[in-house]
Amino acid sequence: MPITGYQIKAARSLVGMEQVTLAEKAGVSANTIRNMEASGADRVKGRTDTLDAVTDALKAAGVIFIDEGMSDGGPGVRMGK
């Protein structure tokens, strides 16, 4: 599923996680997180394993990523139960 920079930023905000903390949990640099979030509404491009590490860290914190086709509102994030 394509992930946007806004989704990463919103997910991080939803769980109250700083960029540096997410970077540490994902095993990437804070610059990587900054660059991903800078993609804005566009799909994050880069290495699949890096994007997987970032989204896995956010999912472990309770975030669910919503694909564009899963709702009328477009791609987004929400907290799991």
PDB file of C-alpha atoms in Angstrom:
ATOM      1  CA  MET A   1       0.000   0.000   0.000  1.00  0.00           C
ATOM      2  CA  PRO A   2       1.425   3.406  -0.916  1.00  0.00           C
ATOM      3  CA  ILE A   3       2.045   5.658   2.088  1.00  0.00           C
ATOM      4  CA  THR A   4       2.167   9.450   1.905  1.00  0.00           C
ATOM      5  CA  GLY A   5       4.370  11.822   3.852  1.00  0.00           C
ATOM      6  CA  TYR A   6       1.265  13.287   5.455  1.00  0.00           C
ATOM      7  CA  GLN A   7       0.243   9.840   6.709  1.00  0.00           C
ATOM      8  CA  ILE A   8       3.592   9.324   8.414  1.00  0.00           C
ATOM      9  CA  LYS A   9       3.454  12.767  10.003  1.00  0.00           C
ATOM     10  CA  ALA A  10      -0.164  12.289  11.112  1.00  0.00           C
ATOM     11  CA  ALA A  11       0.560   8.810  12.490  1.00  0.00           C
ATOM     12  CA  ARG A  12       3.517  10.102  14.455  1.00  0.00           C
ATOM     13  CA  SER A  13       1.443  12.967  15.816  1.00  0.00           C
ATOM     14  CA  LEU A  14      -1.415  10.626  16.691  1.00  0.00           C
ATOM     15  CA  VAL A  15       0.798   8.620  19.026  1.00  0.00           C
ATOM     16  CA  GLY A  16       2.774  11.645  20.265  1.00  0.00           C
ATOM     17  CA  MET A  17       6.073  10.482  18.828  1.00  0.00           C
ATOM     18  CA  GLU A  18       8.904  12.840  17.851  1.00  0.00           C
ATOM     19  CA  GLN A  19      10.791  12.329  14.582  1.00  0.00           C
ATOM     20  CA  VAL A  20      13.930  11.281  16.452  1.00  0.00           C
ATOM     21  CA  THR A  21      12.028   8.684  18.480  1.00  0.00           C
ATOM     22  CA  LEU A  22      10.424   7.208  15.374  1.00  0.00           C
ATOM     23  CA  ALA A  23      13.812   7.120  13.676  1.00  0.00           C
ATOM     24  CA  GLU A  24      15.313   5.235  16.633  1.00  0.00           C
ATOM     25  CA  LYS A  25      12.445   2.731  16.743  1.00  0.00           C
ATOM     26  CA  ALA A  26      12.669   2.167  12.983  1.00  0.00           C
ATOM     27  CA  GLY A  27      16.468   1.997  12.904  1.00  0.00           C
ATOM     28  CA  VAL A  28      16.797   4.872  10.446  1.00  0.00           C
ATOM     29  CA  SER A  29      18.097   8.437  10.675  1.00  0.00           C
ATOM     30  CA  ALA A  30      15.960  11.406  11.701  1.00  0.00           C
ATOM     31  CA  ASN A  31      16.776  12.879   8.278  1.00  0.00           C
ATOM     32  CA  THR A  32      15.075   9.887   6.670  1.00  0.00           C
ATOM     33  CA  ILE A  33      11.884  10.585   8.625  1.00  0.00           C
ATOM     34  CA  ARG A  34      12.109  14.291   7.761  1.00  0.00           C
ATOM     35  CA  ASN A  35      12.534  13.489   4.073  1.00  0.00           C
ATOM     36  CA  MET A  36       9.638  11.029   4.089  1.00  0.00           C
ATOM     37  CA  GLU A  37       7.330  13.557   5.734  1.00  0.00           C
ATOM     38  CA  ALA A  38       8.466  16.209   3.241  1.00  0.00           C
ATOM     39  CA  SER A  39       6.770  14.142   0.521  1.00  0.00           C
ATOM     40  CA  GLY A  40       3.508  15.685   1.739  1.00  0.00           C
ATOM     41  CA  ALA A  41       0.506  14.321  -0.144  1.00  0.00           C
ATOM     42  CA  ASP A  42       2.750  12.402  -2.535  1.00  0.00           C
ATOM     43  CA  ARG A  43       3.664   8.760  -2.130  1.00  0.00           C
ATOM     44  CA  VAL A  44       6.879   8.232  -0.147  1.00  0.00           C
ATOM     45  CA  LYS A  45       9.575   6.943  -2.458  1.00  0.00           C
ATOM     46  CA  GLY A  46      12.675   5.102  -1.411  1.00  0.00           C
ATOM     47  CA  ARG A  47      13.744   1.700  -0.256  1.00  0.00           C
ATOM     48  CA  THR A  48      10.885  -0.618   0.563  1.00  0.00           C
ATOM     49  CA  ASP A  49      12.652  -2.035   3.618  1.00  0.00           C
ATOM     50  CA  THR A  50      13.136   1.470   5.039  1.00  0.00           C
ATOM     51  CA  LEU A  51       9.482   2.395   4.536  1.00  0.00           C
ATOM     52  CA  ASP A  52       8.452  -0.952   6.044  1.00  0.00           C
ATOM     53  CA  ALA A  53      10.619  -0.308   9.124  1.00  0.00           C
ATOM     54  CA  VAL A  54       9.009   3.115   9.639  1.00  0.00           C
ATOM     55  CA  THR A  55       5.433   1.904   9.150  1.00  0.00           C
ATOM     56  CA  ASP A  56       6.091  -1.178  11.319  1.00  0.00           C
ATOM     57  CA  ALA A  57       7.312   1.068  14.153  1.00  0.00           C
ATOM     58  CA  LEU A  58       4.151   3.167  13.886  1.00  0.00           C
ATOM     59  CA  LYS A  59       1.921   0.085  13.677  1.00  0.00           C
ATOM     60  CA  ALA A  60       3.605  -1.279  16.812  1.00  0.00           C
ATOM     61  CA  ALA A  61       2.568   1.969  18.521  1.00  0.00           C
ATOM     62  CA  GLY A  62      -1.067   1.268  17.558  1.00  0.00           C
ATOM     63  CA  VAL A  63      -1.472   3.120  14.263  1.00  0.00           C
ATOM     64  CA  ILE A  64      -3.556   1.721  11.418  1.00  0.00           C
ATOM     65  CA  PHE A  65      -2.852   3.041   7.927  1.00  0.00           C
ATOM     66  CA  ILE A  66      -5.910   3.627   5.746  1.00  0.00           C
ATOM     67  CA  ASP A  67      -5.451   3.188   2.018  1.00  0.00           C
ATOM     68  CA  GLU A  68      -7.003   5.656  -0.417  1.00  0.00           C
ATOM     69  CA  GLY A  69      -9.557   3.111  -1.606  1.00  0.00           C
ATOM     70  CA  MET A  70     -10.673   2.101   1.911  1.00  0.00           C
ATOM     71  CA  SER A  71     -12.668   5.261   2.648  1.00  0.00           C
ATOM     72  CA  ASP A  72     -14.293   8.201   0.970  1.00  0.00           C
ATOM     73  CA  GLY A  73     -11.843  10.585   2.618  1.00  0.00           C
ATOM     74  CA  GLY A  74      -8.678   9.317   0.932  1.00  0.00           C
ATOM     75  CA  PRO A  75      -5.571   7.932   2.625  1.00  0.00           C
ATOM     76  CA  GLY A  76      -5.190   8.469   6.348  1.00  0.00           C
ATOM     77  CA  VAL A  77      -4.410   6.959   9.728  1.00  0.00           C
ATOM     78  CA  ARG A  78      -6.282   6.021  12.855  1.00  0.00           C
ATOM     79  CA  MET A  79      -5.636   4.324  16.167  1.00  0.00           C
ATOM     80  CA  GLY A  80      -6.323   0.634  16.540  1.00  0.00           C
ATOM     81  CA  LYS A  81      -8.505  -0.756  19.282  1.00  0.00           C
TER      82      LYS A  81
END
